[in-house]
Every structure is written in structure tokens, then in C-alpha cells.
Short mmCIF file of C-alpha atoms in Angstrom, two decimals:
data_model
loop_
_atom_site.label_atom_id
_atom_site.label_comp_id
_atom_site.label_asym_id
_atom_site.label_seq_id
_atom_site.Cartn_x
_atom_site.Cartn_y
_atom_site.Cartn_z
CA MET A 960 134.83 166.95 -14.44
CA THR A 961 131.20 165.99 -14.50
CA VAL A 962 129.75 169.52 -14.37
CA ARG A 963 130.78 171.97 -17.08
CA VAL A 964 129.79 175.38 -18.41
CA VAL A 965 130.86 175.84 -22.04
CA ASP A 966 130.79 179.08 -24.02
CA GLY A 967 130.69 177.56 -27.51
CA PRO A 968 128.84 174.78 -29.34
CA PHE A 969 129.06 171.32 -27.79
CA ASP A 970 128.04 167.91 -29.11
CA PRO A 971 125.76 166.14 -26.60
CA TRP A 972 125.99 162.86 -28.55
CA ALA A 973 129.78 162.82 -28.41
CA GLU A 974 129.50 163.68 -24.69
CA LEU A 975 127.11 160.76 -24.15
CA ALA A 976 129.30 158.38 -26.14
CA ALA A 977 132.28 159.30 -23.93
CA PHE A 978 130.08 159.07 -20.82
CA CYS A 979 129.15 155.46 -21.71
CA ARG A 980 132.45 154.26 -23.17
CA GLY A 981 133.63 151.12 -21.41
CA ARG A 982 130.75 151.36 -18.95
CA THR A 983 129.87 147.81 -17.87
CA GLU A 984 128.93 148.34 -14.21
CA ALA A 985 125.86 150.54 -14.72
CA GLY A 986 123.54 149.35 -17.45
CA ALA A 987 121.00 152.18 -17.28
CA VAL A 988 121.77 155.58 -18.80
CA ALA A 989 119.18 158.37 -18.90
CA SER A 990 119.64 161.74 -20.55
CA PHE A 991 117.87 165.03 -21.09
CA THR A 992 118.90 167.45 -23.81
CA GLY A 993 117.49 170.94 -24.26
CA LEU A 994 117.60 172.45 -27.76
CA VAL A 995 117.03 176.06 -28.76
CA ARG A 996 113.51 176.27 -30.17
CA GLY A 997 112.76 178.09 -33.41
CA GLU A 998 109.53 179.57 -32.09
CA HIS A 999 108.23 180.69 -28.69
CA GLY A 1000 104.86 182.16 -27.79
CA GLY A 1001 103.97 182.47 -31.47
CA GLU A 1002 107.09 184.45 -32.36
CA ARG A 1003 110.04 183.26 -34.40
CA ILE A 1004 113.31 182.93 -32.47
CA LEU A 1005 116.33 184.08 -34.46
CA ALA A 1006 118.86 183.40 -31.70
CA MET A 1007 119.12 182.88 -27.96
CA THR A 1008 121.74 184.23 -25.58
CA LEU A 1009 122.36 182.54 -22.24
CA GLU A 1010 123.81 184.80 -19.58
CA HIS A 1011 125.05 183.30 -16.34
CA TYR A 1012 126.80 184.16 -13.08
CA PRO A 1013 130.31 182.70 -13.29
CA GLY A 1014 131.36 181.17 -10.02
CA MET A 1015 127.87 180.82 -8.63
CA THR A 1016 126.82 178.68 -11.62
CA GLU A 1017 129.53 176.06 -11.13
CA ARG A 1018 128.86 176.02 -7.39
CA GLN A 1019 125.11 175.45 -7.85
CA LEU A 1020 125.61 172.77 -10.51
CA ALA A 1021 128.11 170.92 -8.30
CA ARG A 1022 125.60 171.11 -5.45
CA LEU A 1023 122.87 169.65 -7.70
CA GLU A 1024 125.13 166.75 -8.54
CA THR A 1025 125.94 166.13 -4.86
CA GLU A 1026 122.23 166.19 -4.00
CA ALA A 1027 121.37 163.74 -6.81
CA ARG A 1028 124.12 161.34 -5.72
CA ALA A 1029 122.86 161.49 -2.12
CA ARG A 1030 119.33 160.57 -3.22
CA TRP A 1031 119.96 157.85 -5.82
CA PRO A 1032 122.61 155.15 -6.28
CA LEU A 1033 124.34 156.72 -9.29
CA ALA A 1034 127.48 155.43 -10.92
CA ASP A 1035 128.01 158.72 -12.75
CA VAL A 1036 126.49 162.11 -13.52
CA LEU A 1037 127.20 164.55 -16.35
CA VAL A 1038 125.89 168.10 -16.68
CA VAL A 1039 126.96 170.37 -19.55
CA HIS A 1040 125.36 173.80 -19.95
CA ARG A 1041 126.18 176.17 -22.75
CA VAL A 1042 126.29 179.96 -22.34
CA GLY A 1043 126.58 182.78 -24.88
CA ARG A 1044 124.72 183.21 -28.17
CA MET A 1045 123.27 180.15 -29.95
CA LEU A 1046 120.94 179.35 -32.83
CA PRO A 1047 117.67 177.37 -33.10
CA GLY A 1048 118.28 173.62 -33.04
CA GLU A 1049 121.56 173.94 -31.12
CA PRO A 1050 121.91 172.18 -27.76
CA ILE A 1051 121.70 174.36 -24.63
CA VAL A 1052 121.99 171.75 -21.91
CA LEU A 1053 122.73 168.06 -21.41
CA VAL A 1054 122.05 166.10 -18.24
CA ALA A 1055 123.01 162.41 -18.11
CA THR A 1056 122.90 159.85 -15.32
CA ALA A 1057 124.19 156.26 -15.12
CA SER A 1058 123.05 153.67 -12.61
CA ALA A 1059 122.67 149.93 -12.21
CA HIS A 1060 118.97 150.74 -11.70
CA ARG A 1061 116.73 152.08 -14.42
CA ALA A 1062 114.40 153.96 -12.06
CA ALA A 1063 117.34 155.68 -10.33
CA ALA A 1064 118.81 156.87 -13.64
CA LEU A 1065 115.46 158.18 -14.92
CA GLU A 1066 114.38 159.88 -11.69
CA ALA A 1067 117.77 161.47 -11.03
CA CYS A 1068 117.83 162.83 -14.60
CA ALA A 1069 114.38 164.43 -14.14
CA PHE A 1070 115.43 165.79 -10.74
CA LEU A 1071 118.61 167.35 -12.11
CA ILE A 1072 116.96 169.22 -14.95
CA ASP A 1073 114.04 170.34 -12.76
CA TRP A 1074 116.37 171.71 -10.10
CA LEU A 1075 118.74 173.22 -12.64
CA LYS A 1076 115.83 175.17 -14.15
CA THR A 1077 115.11 176.89 -10.82
CA LYS A 1078 118.41 176.89 -8.90
CA ALA A 1079 121.20 177.56 -11.39
CA PRO A 1080 121.83 181.23 -12.28
CA PHE A 1081 121.18 181.27 -16.04
CA TRP A 1082 119.04 183.76 -17.92
CA LYS A 1083 117.74 183.48 -21.47
CA LEU A 1084 117.54 186.41 -23.87
CA GLU A 1085 115.61 185.71 -27.08
CA GLU A 1086 116.15 187.56 -30.35
CA THR A 1087 112.91 187.77 -32.35
CA PRO A 1088 112.06 189.68 -35.55
CA SER A 1089 110.50 192.38 -33.32
CA GLY A 1090 113.49 192.70 -31.01
CA GLU A 1091 115.09 191.20 -27.93
CA ARG A 1092 113.23 189.92 -24.88
CA TRP A 1093 114.24 188.24 -21.64
CA VAL A 1094 112.47 184.93 -21.09
CA GLN A 1095 110.10 184.98 -18.12
CA ALA A 1096 110.41 182.36 -15.38
CA ARG A 1097 107.54 179.87 -15.52
CA SER A 1098 105.49 178.83 -12.52
CA GLU A 1099 105.45 175.26 -13.94
CA ASP A 1100 109.21 175.18 -13.40
CA GLU A 1101 108.77 176.11 -9.74
CA ARG A 1102 106.14 173.40 -9.36
CA ALA A 1103 108.29 170.82 -11.12
CA ALA A 1104 111.19 171.61 -8.78
CA ALA A 1105 108.93 171.65 -5.70
CA ARG A 1106 108.01 168.00 -6.12
CA TRP A 1107 111.61 167.08 -5.25
CA GLU A 1108 111.62 169.13 -2.00
CA ARG A 1109 111.73 167.14 1.19
CA MET B 1479 131.77 195.42 -1.25
CA ARG B 1480 131.11 194.35 -4.84
CA ILE B 1481 127.54 194.56 -6.12
CA ARG B 1482 126.57 192.68 -9.31
CA TYR B 1483 123.50 192.83 -11.51
CA PHE B 1484 122.38 190.26 -14.09
CA ALA B 1485 119.97 189.91 -17.02
CA TRP B 1486 117.42 192.71 -17.36
CA LEU B 1487 118.33 194.14 -13.93
CA LYS B 1488 121.76 194.93 -15.36
CA GLN B 1489 120.07 196.83 -18.21
CA ARG B 1490 117.78 198.67 -15.78
CA VAL B 1491 120.60 199.71 -13.47
CA GLY B 1492 122.82 200.55 -16.44
CA ARG B 1493 125.83 198.58 -15.18
CA GLY B 1494 126.84 194.99 -14.44
CA GLU B 1495 128.73 195.74 -11.26
CA GLU B 1496 129.85 198.45 -8.86
CA GLU B 1497 132.01 198.74 -5.78
CA ILE B 1498 130.38 200.35 -2.77
CA GLU B 1499 131.45 201.35 0.71
CA LEU B 1500 128.82 199.69 2.86
CA PRO B 1501 127.27 202.19 5.33
CA ALA B 1502 127.18 200.89 8.89
CA GLU B 1503 123.38 200.98 9.05
CA VAL B 1504 123.04 198.57 6.07
CA ARG B 1505 123.08 195.20 7.85
CA THR B 1506 120.99 192.85 5.67
CA VAL B 1507 120.19 192.08 2.05
CA GLY B 1508 116.88 193.90 2.54
CA ASP B 1509 118.67 197.01 3.87
CA LEU B 1510 121.02 196.89 0.88
CA LYS B 1511 118.14 196.68 -1.60
CA ALA B 1512 116.58 199.79 -0.07
CA TRP B 1513 119.91 201.65 -0.01
CA LEU B 1514 120.70 200.75 -3.65
CA GLY B 1515 117.13 201.65 -4.63
CA ALA B 1516 117.78 205.23 -3.48
CA ARG B 1517 120.72 205.40 -5.95
CA HIS B 1518 119.03 203.55 -8.83
CA PRO B 1519 115.30 204.40 -9.13
CA ARG B 1520 114.72 201.62 -11.70
CA PHE B 1521 116.22 199.08 -9.30
CA ALA B 1522 113.82 200.30 -6.58
CA GLU B 1523 110.98 199.91 -9.10
CA ALA B 1524 111.93 196.26 -9.77
CA CYS B 1525 112.29 195.52 -6.04
CA ALA B 1526 108.80 196.86 -5.43
CA ALA B 1527 107.30 193.96 -7.44
CA THR B 1528 107.13 190.78 -5.34
CA GLY B 1529 109.51 187.95 -6.22
CA VAL B 1530 111.09 189.68 -9.19
CA VAL B 1531 114.48 190.48 -7.66
CA LYS B 1532 116.46 187.56 -6.26
CA ALA B 1533 119.72 187.93 -4.35
CA ALA B 1534 122.88 185.93 -3.72
CA VAL B 1535 125.55 186.63 -1.11
CA ASP B 1536 128.96 185.21 -2.01
CA HIS B 1537 127.38 182.89 -4.61
CA GLU B 1538 124.62 181.56 -2.32
CA PHE B 1539 120.94 182.42 -2.71
CA ALA B 1540 119.93 184.79 0.12
CA GLU B 1541 116.67 186.17 1.47
CA ASP B 1542 116.11 189.77 2.63
CA ASP B 1543 116.95 188.95 6.26
CA ARG B 1544 120.39 187.57 5.42
CA PRO B 1545 123.09 189.56 7.33
CA LEU B 1546 125.86 191.10 5.23
CA ALA B 1547 128.62 190.94 7.85
CA GLY B 1548 131.75 189.50 6.23
CA ALA B 1549 130.25 189.32 2.72
CA ARG B 1550 132.46 190.23 -0.24
CA GLU B 1551 129.96 190.12 -3.12
CA VAL B 1552 126.21 190.55 -3.36
CA ALA B 1553 124.36 189.88 -6.62
CA PHE B 1554 120.84 190.82 -7.73
CA PHE B 1555 119.01 189.17 -10.61
CA PRO B 1556 115.57 188.12 -11.88
CA PRO B 1557 114.28 184.54 -11.40
CA VAL B 1558 116.51 182.11 -13.32
CA THR B 1559 115.45 180.72 -16.72
CA GLY B 1560 118.22 178.33 -17.80
CA GLY B 1561 118.15 174.70 -18.84
CA MET C 1466 110.50 154.13 -39.03
CA THR C 1467 110.54 155.08 -35.39
CA VAL C 1468 110.46 151.53 -33.98
CA ARG C 1469 113.21 149.14 -35.05
CA VAL C 1470 114.59 145.74 -34.09
CA VAL C 1471 118.23 145.35 -35.15
CA ASP C 1472 120.26 142.14 -35.13
CA GLY C 1473 123.72 143.69 -34.99
CA PRO C 1474 125.51 146.48 -33.11
CA PHE C 1475 123.91 149.92 -33.27
CA ASP C 1476 125.16 153.33 -32.21
CA PRO C 1477 122.63 155.03 -29.90
CA TRP C 1478 124.51 158.34 -30.07
CA ALA C 1479 124.40 158.43 -33.87
CA GLU C 1480 120.70 157.51 -33.61
CA LEU C 1481 120.09 160.39 -31.18
CA ALA C 1482 122.06 162.82 -33.32
CA ALA C 1483 119.89 161.91 -36.33
CA PHE C 1484 116.76 162.07 -34.15
CA CYS C 1485 117.58 165.68 -33.15
CA ARG C 1486 119.05 166.97 -36.42
CA GLY C 1487 117.25 170.11 -37.55
CA ARG C 1488 114.77 169.81 -34.70
CA THR C 1489 113.65 173.32 -33.76
CA GLU C 1490 110.00 172.72 -32.83
CA ALA C 1491 110.53 170.46 -29.80
CA GLY C 1492 113.23 171.66 -27.46
CA ALA C 1493 113.08 168.79 -24.96
CA VAL C 1494 114.66 165.42 -25.78
CA ALA C 1495 114.80 162.59 -23.24
CA SER C 1496 116.50 159.25 -23.74
CA PHE C 1497 117.08 155.95 -22.02
CA THR C 1498 119.85 153.58 -23.07
CA GLY C 1499 120.34 150.08 -21.71
CA LEU C 1500 123.85 148.64 -21.84
CA VAL C 1501 124.91 145.01 -21.31
CA ARG C 1502 126.31 144.79 -17.80
CA GLY C 1503 129.58 143.01 -17.05
CA GLU C 1504 128.28 141.49 -13.84
CA HIS C 1505 124.89 140.29 -12.56
CA GLY C 1506 124.02 138.77 -9.22
CA GLY C 1507 127.69 138.49 -8.32
CA GLU C 1508 128.64 136.57 -11.47
CA ARG C 1509 130.65 137.84 -14.40
CA ILE C 1510 128.73 138.16 -17.67
CA LEU C 1511 130.72 137.09 -20.70
CA ALA C 1512 127.97 137.77 -23.23
CA MET C 1513 124.24 138.25 -23.49
CA THR C 1514 121.87 136.89 -26.14
CA LEU C 1515 118.52 138.54 -26.76
CA GLU C 1516 115.90 136.26 -28.23
CA HIS C 1517 112.63 137.73 -29.47
CA TYR C 1518 109.39 136.84 -31.23
CA PRO C 1519 109.59 138.36 -34.73
CA GLY C 1520 106.30 139.84 -35.78
CA MET C 1521 104.90 140.14 -32.27
CA THR C 1522 107.85 142.30 -31.18
CA GLU C 1523 107.33 144.95 -33.85
CA ARG C 1524 103.60 144.92 -33.20
CA GLN C 1525 104.02 145.44 -29.44
CA LEU C 1526 106.64 148.17 -29.89
CA ALA C 1527 104.42 150.01 -32.36
CA ARG C 1528 101.56 149.74 -29.87
CA LEU C 1529 103.76 151.21 -27.11
CA GLU C 1530 104.58 154.13 -29.32
CA THR C 1531 100.89 154.72 -30.15
CA GLU C 1532 100.02 154.59 -26.45
CA ALA C 1533 102.78 157.07 -25.54
CA ARG C 1534 101.67 159.49 -28.27
CA ALA C 1535 98.08 159.27 -27.01
CA ARG C 1536 99.14 160.16 -23.46
CA TRP C 1537 101.71 162.93 -24.04
CA PRO C 1538 102.15 165.68 -26.66
CA LEU C 1539 105.17 164.17 -28.40
CA ALA C 1540 106.80 165.53 -31.53
CA ASP C 1541 108.67 162.27 -32.10
CA VAL C 1542 109.50 158.88 -30.61
CA LEU C 1543 112.36 156.50 -31.36
CA VAL C 1544 112.75 152.93 -30.10
CA VAL C 1545 115.65 150.73 -31.19
CA HIS C 1546 116.09 147.27 -29.64
CA ARG C 1547 118.95 144.97 -30.48
CA VAL C 1548 118.60 141.17 -30.65
CA GLY C 1549 121.18 138.37 -30.96
CA ARG C 1550 124.46 137.98 -29.09
CA MET C 1551 126.18 141.03 -27.60
CA LEU C 1552 129.06 141.86 -25.23
CA PRO C 1553 129.27 143.80 -21.96
CA GLY C 1554 129.15 147.56 -22.51
CA GLU C 1555 127.26 147.24 -25.80
CA PRO C 1556 123.87 148.97 -26.13
CA ILE C 1557 120.78 146.75 -25.96
CA VAL C 1558 118.02 149.30 -26.24
CA LEU C 1559 117.46 152.99 -26.92
CA VAL C 1560 114.26 154.90 -26.22
CA ALA C 1561 114.08 158.61 -27.14
CA THR C 1562 111.24 161.12 -27.00
CA ALA C 1563 111.00 164.71 -28.22
CA SER C 1564 108.45 167.25 -27.06
CA ALA C 1565 108.00 170.98 -26.62
CA HIS C 1566 107.48 170.11 -22.95
CA ARG C 1567 110.24 168.78 -20.71
CA ALA C 1568 107.89 166.84 -18.41
CA ALA C 1569 106.19 165.12 -21.37
CA ALA C 1570 109.50 164.00 -22.86
CA LEU C 1571 110.81 162.67 -19.53
CA GLU C 1572 107.61 160.91 -18.48
CA ALA C 1573 106.97 159.34 -21.89
CA CYS C 1574 110.55 158.04 -21.97
CA ALA C 1575 110.11 156.39 -18.54
CA PHE C 1576 106.74 155.00 -19.62
CA LEU C 1577 108.14 153.49 -22.82
CA ILE C 1578 111.01 151.66 -21.17
CA ASP C 1579 108.82 150.46 -18.28
CA TRP C 1580 106.20 149.08 -20.64
CA LEU C 1581 108.74 147.65 -23.03
CA LYS C 1582 110.28 145.69 -20.14
CA THR C 1583 106.98 143.90 -19.45
CA LYS C 1584 105.09 143.92 -22.76
CA ALA C 1585 107.58 143.33 -25.55
CA PRO C 1586 108.55 139.69 -26.24
CA PHE C 1587 112.29 139.71 -25.57
CA TRP C 1588 114.21 137.20 -23.45
CA LYS C 1589 117.76 137.53 -22.14
CA LEU C 1590 120.19 134.63 -21.97
CA GLU C 1591 123.39 135.35 -20.03
CA GLU C 1592 126.69 133.55 -20.57
CA THR C 1593 128.67 133.33 -17.33
CA PRO C 1594 131.89 131.45 -16.48
CA SER C 1595 129.70 128.71 -14.97
CA GLY C 1596 127.41 128.38 -17.97
CA GLU C 1597 124.31 129.84 -19.56
CA ARG C 1598 121.25 131.07 -17.69
CA TRP C 1599 117.99 132.71 -18.69
CA VAL C 1600 117.38 136.00 -16.89
CA GLN C 1601 114.41 135.87 -14.52
CA ALA C 1602 111.64 138.46 -14.81
CA ARG C 1603 111.73 140.91 -11.89
CA SER C 1604 108.70 141.86 -9.84
CA GLU C 1605 110.06 145.45 -9.75
CA ASP C 1606 109.53 145.59 -13.51
CA GLU C 1607 105.88 144.59 -13.09
CA ARG C 1608 105.44 147.26 -10.43
CA ALA C 1609 107.18 149.89 -12.54
CA ALA C 1610 104.85 149.10 -15.45
CA ALA C 1611 101.77 148.98 -13.20
CA ARG C 1612 102.12 152.65 -12.22
CA TRP C 1613 101.26 153.58 -15.82
CA GLU C 1614 98.06 151.49 -15.88
CA ARG C 1615 94.82 153.45 -15.98
CA MET D 1001 97.80 125.44 -36.39
CA ARG D 1002 101.35 126.58 -35.70
CA ILE D 1003 102.63 126.36 -32.12
CA ARG D 1004 105.77 128.28 -31.11
CA TYR D 1005 107.96 128.12 -28.02
CA PHE D 1006 110.50 130.72 -26.88
CA ALA D 1007 113.43 131.06 -24.45
CA TRP D 1008 113.80 128.22 -21.95
CA LEU D 1009 110.41 126.77 -22.89
CA LYS D 1010 111.85 126.05 -26.32
CA GLN D 1011 114.71 124.16 -24.65
CA ARG D 1012 112.31 122.26 -22.39
CA VAL D 1013 110.03 121.21 -25.24
CA GLY D 1014 113.03 120.47 -27.45
CA ARG D 1015 111.74 122.43 -30.43
CA GLY D 1016 110.96 126.03 -31.41
CA GLU D 1017 107.78 125.26 -33.32
CA GLU D 1018 105.45 122.54 -34.47
CA GLU D 1019 102.37 122.23 -36.65
CA ILE D 1020 99.39 120.56 -35.05
CA GLU D 1021 95.93 119.49 -36.16
CA LEU D 1022 93.75 121.09 -33.51
CA PRO D 1023 91.32 118.51 -32.00
CA ALA D 1024 87.71 119.73 -31.88
CA GLU D 1025 87.56 119.62 -28.07
CA VAL D 1026 90.50 122.06 -27.71
CA ARG D 1027 88.67 125.38 -27.68
CA THR D 1028 90.79 127.77 -25.59
CA VAL D 1029 94.39 128.59 -24.77
CA GLY D 1030 93.94 126.74 -21.47
CA ASP D 1031 92.66 123.64 -23.31
CA LEU D 1032 95.64 123.82 -25.65
CA LYS D 1033 98.13 124.03 -22.75
CA ALA D 1034 96.64 120.87 -21.23
CA TRP D 1035 96.62 119.06 -24.59
CA LEU D 1036 100.25 120.03 -25.36
CA GLY D 1037 101.23 119.07 -21.80
CA ALA D 1038 100.14 115.51 -22.50
CA ARG D 1039 102.61 115.41 -25.44
CA HIS D 1040 105.45 117.28 -23.71
CA PRO D 1041 105.76 116.40 -19.99
CA ARG D 1042 108.27 119.18 -19.35
CA PHE D 1043 105.83 121.71 -20.85
CA ALA D 1044 103.16 120.42 -18.45
CA GLU D 1045 105.62 120.83 -15.59
CA ALA D 1046 106.25 124.50 -16.52
CA CYS D 1047 102.52 125.17 -16.90
CA ALA D 1048 101.91 123.78 -13.41
CA ALA D 1049 103.86 126.70 -11.88
CA THR D 1050 101.70 129.84 -11.70
CA GLY D 1051 102.56 132.72 -14.02
CA VAL D 1052 105.54 131.05 -15.60
CA VAL D 1053 104.05 130.27 -19.01
CA LYS D 1054 102.63 133.20 -20.95
CA ALA D 1055 100.70 132.85 -24.23
CA ALA D 1056 100.07 134.89 -27.35
CA VAL D 1057 97.48 134.19 -30.05
CA ASP D 1058 98.36 135.66 -33.43
CA HIS D 1059 100.92 138.01 -31.81
CA GLU D 1060 98.60 139.26 -29.05
CA PHE D 1061 98.99 138.36 -25.37
CA ALA D 1062 96.21 135.94 -24.41
CA GLU D 1063 94.85 134.51 -21.16
CA ASP D 1064 93.77 130.87 -20.65
CA ASP D 1065 90.11 131.63 -21.48
CA ARG D 1066 90.96 133.06 -24.90
CA PRO D 1067 89.10 131.08 -27.65
CA LEU D 1068 91.22 129.59 -30.43
CA ALA D 1069 88.61 129.75 -33.18
CA GLY D 1070 90.21 131.26 -36.29
CA ALA D 1071 93.70 131.48 -34.78
CA ARG D 1072 96.69 130.65 -36.99
CA GLU D 1073 99.55 130.79 -34.51
CA VAL D 1074 99.80 130.30 -30.75
CA ALA D 1075 103.04 131.00 -28.88
CA PHE D 1076 104.14 130.05 -25.37
CA PHE D 1077 106.99 131.72 -23.51
CA PRO D 1078 108.25 132.73 -20.06
CA PRO D 1079 107.70 136.27 -18.71
CA VAL D 1080 109.57 138.75 -20.90
CA THR D 1081 112.96 140.17 -19.83
CA GLY D 1082 114.01 142.61 -22.56
CA GLY D 1083 114.98 146.26 -22.45
#
């Protein structure tokens, strides 16, 4: 399974180690890891809860992977996204790509996280000292995803 | 038909899901938004703001003109913020 | 030390774990890892030896890091490059970047590996069943580096 | 002055480094290439092919017109292939 939603802590470095173990056909491995920040918009973040839409999430992530494989010559793709409540510094998401070609691995990794940010049904709820707030979608994310449209 | 709400829309509507009997005159996602808005004033309020309420029909993103014929589940939610 | 040349095996995943430990200010971490391939140009690779120019290498890598930090708002940068003899599947190089901004982390990571490939004094010697051969520089690498010129 | 050779240039020249007494008329990297080529025919051969022999003066990449005044170490090597 190269696309997974997990509802507890995961170790992106162990995931990457397993992803690369015995890999001798594709020398280029790119990754992106998102960590829970301890501060956002000037306010301290005590915790973050990721809600998602079970069923639709897996479907959209699988579609992202299919799209990336159609665009770049990838030997392998890994996407792990955590849901539930997590603390600052903990990993939220890992995207990894392996290819014989450095540019393919790097571009596909950027593509996957850009598309994931706008096309996968996840929502972030932040806990701050002054209460809970839902994170607003950012127009930069829409723009980042738009550059991959064709 | 099953209707689902996510993130702050769930809080506004006061529930995460409901089963409805789809009236014959409700043919599209847009019709359904209007019909649900009559039952949940705070949902109508959210729908009135452009781009704030997204929809999915059977796990696929859908625009207002998407027909509902044959659909089992329709979900409404704010723009996604994962990753 | 964020730029290191190592003459024995290194564990990129342990390096990344240490790089991210306790990191709550910069939620975006990008990485590129190069592994020794088991095949190149249709021939089996038995081993690879990386020669370098001690003194100049460290100087060029430090310069790359300075340049990346001048171009993008980076919280941290890590470059580890192995030298000496290594086997297929073993890591050659790791580049990692951390930023509050996803695009900055991803772009700086691509920049660092592209520049490293053309500006750091490393040379690859491949051992194949038919003998040893020095790897030829690729024009794609020059082009990849050229897109960052300004 | 110390001269260093790397990768297959080292194999061609048959040594990784040598100390030379720089003649007064050798003023630039280009002059030095020509002067060393007279001592090492296979180095001259490599220099004859465009772009194949790169140079660094005191750990900085240098073109043929780079003056040698004050330099302690000059290195010659093929295009880099790391990463």
C-alpha cells in the first residue's frame, strides 16, 4: 500500500528507510514532510486535530498517485497522512517519490503535496490558548496547485 | 439519501450526517443546497458566501449543476486544509 | 555543522530524524537522497567510488548553503555527502531543508542538489563486470543548474 | 606552487600532485596548462578537448585568464559528477 491514512503517530524516517531498503533501480528519492507548527498567525498552537472524509480521502490520494505516475517516470510513490489529534513537532504528512531521474522525483514530490493540499478532504482544527479555530484555506495553495493544471 | 457535513459546517448544522428522502424536484447539488438551507438556516448562511461550501457526490467533488440521479451520498464541507 | 563530508556509511533517515527533532517553528521539510544505482547505461554496477577535493569541497558546499539561505527563508539546511567506496543501494548524498513555507523548502532542496551536481568537486568511478569507468558529466545537469542562475 | 590532479586526469598524468617552481613567464591558468602540457603529453591531450579540463586556484573555480600571482595551489580535474 503506497497511500495510507493513519490515526496515530507515525515515524516518517522509518517509513522512508523502508521505502528505500534494497532500492538499487531508482537512485533519486525526494520527500516532503509536514510537521505541526508550534505557532500560527502569532498565536501559540497547543494541538492540532485533522478531520477527514473516510472513503473519499483514500480515493483522492490514490488518484493523486495515479496522476503523478502518469506524468513522471516513477519507480515508487509513498503518501502517509495522519488524522486525529496531534502535538506541535509531530509529523502530519509524508510524501516520497523514487525515480531513476532526479528532476522527476523532485517535481513529482512537489506536485503531490501541492495537489494534496487542495484536493484531499482534510481539515485542520487548531487549539490555541484562546480557544479552537478551523484553519482557513490559503489562496497560495490554490495557486501552487494551479501550476500543475494542464 | 445520506447527507454528510464536515469541519465547521458540521458544527453549524449541528450534526455530521442525516438521512433524507429526496423530493422529486431536487435534481442537482445546487437544488439540494437550497432545500437543505431551508431546514438549516446556518447552512444557508454559509452557502450564501461564494466558494465557502464545497460538495462531493459519492466521494467525487461536484459542482452545483451536478445531477443527483442515482447518488447515494452527498457531502458538504469547507475548502480543504490538509497536508 | 550543517554541511558534512563523510568517508563511511551514513544513515540519511537518522540524519533527517535529528534534523527535525523538536522542530516546531518550520513545518515544511523537504529532502533529496541519492542512492548508488545497481545498473547504469545497461551495465551492472558492482561498486562506486566517490573521489573529492578536500578543502575545496567543504568550501563549495558551504557556499551553496549560503546561497540557498540568501534566496529562500530557510530555518535550517543539511547537506551530507559520502566519499570513498560504496555499494549499490547505499546513500551517496542527502540534502534537507526546513522552512515555514512549503514552496521555499521544496525549491531550495532542488536548487541545492542541482548546484551541488555541477559546482562541488566530486567524481564518480564505477566498477562494472567489464572494469572501472569514470562517470561522464551530463549536459542535463548543466541545464538543471542553469535554471537557478540569475 | 602545488599542482593537483583529480579523477581520470590523475591517472593520465600518473600522479595526484606535484610541487613546481613557477617560471616567470607563466602568469595565468592558461599559461600553466600549456607549460604542464609540455611535461605531461597526456595532460596536453586532455586540455586540447574543449571543456574537459577544469581548474581551481586556491579552492576556487578559475578560467584560463585567471592570474596566478600569489596562488599557492592550482588543481586540474574533469567536470564534476557528484551528488
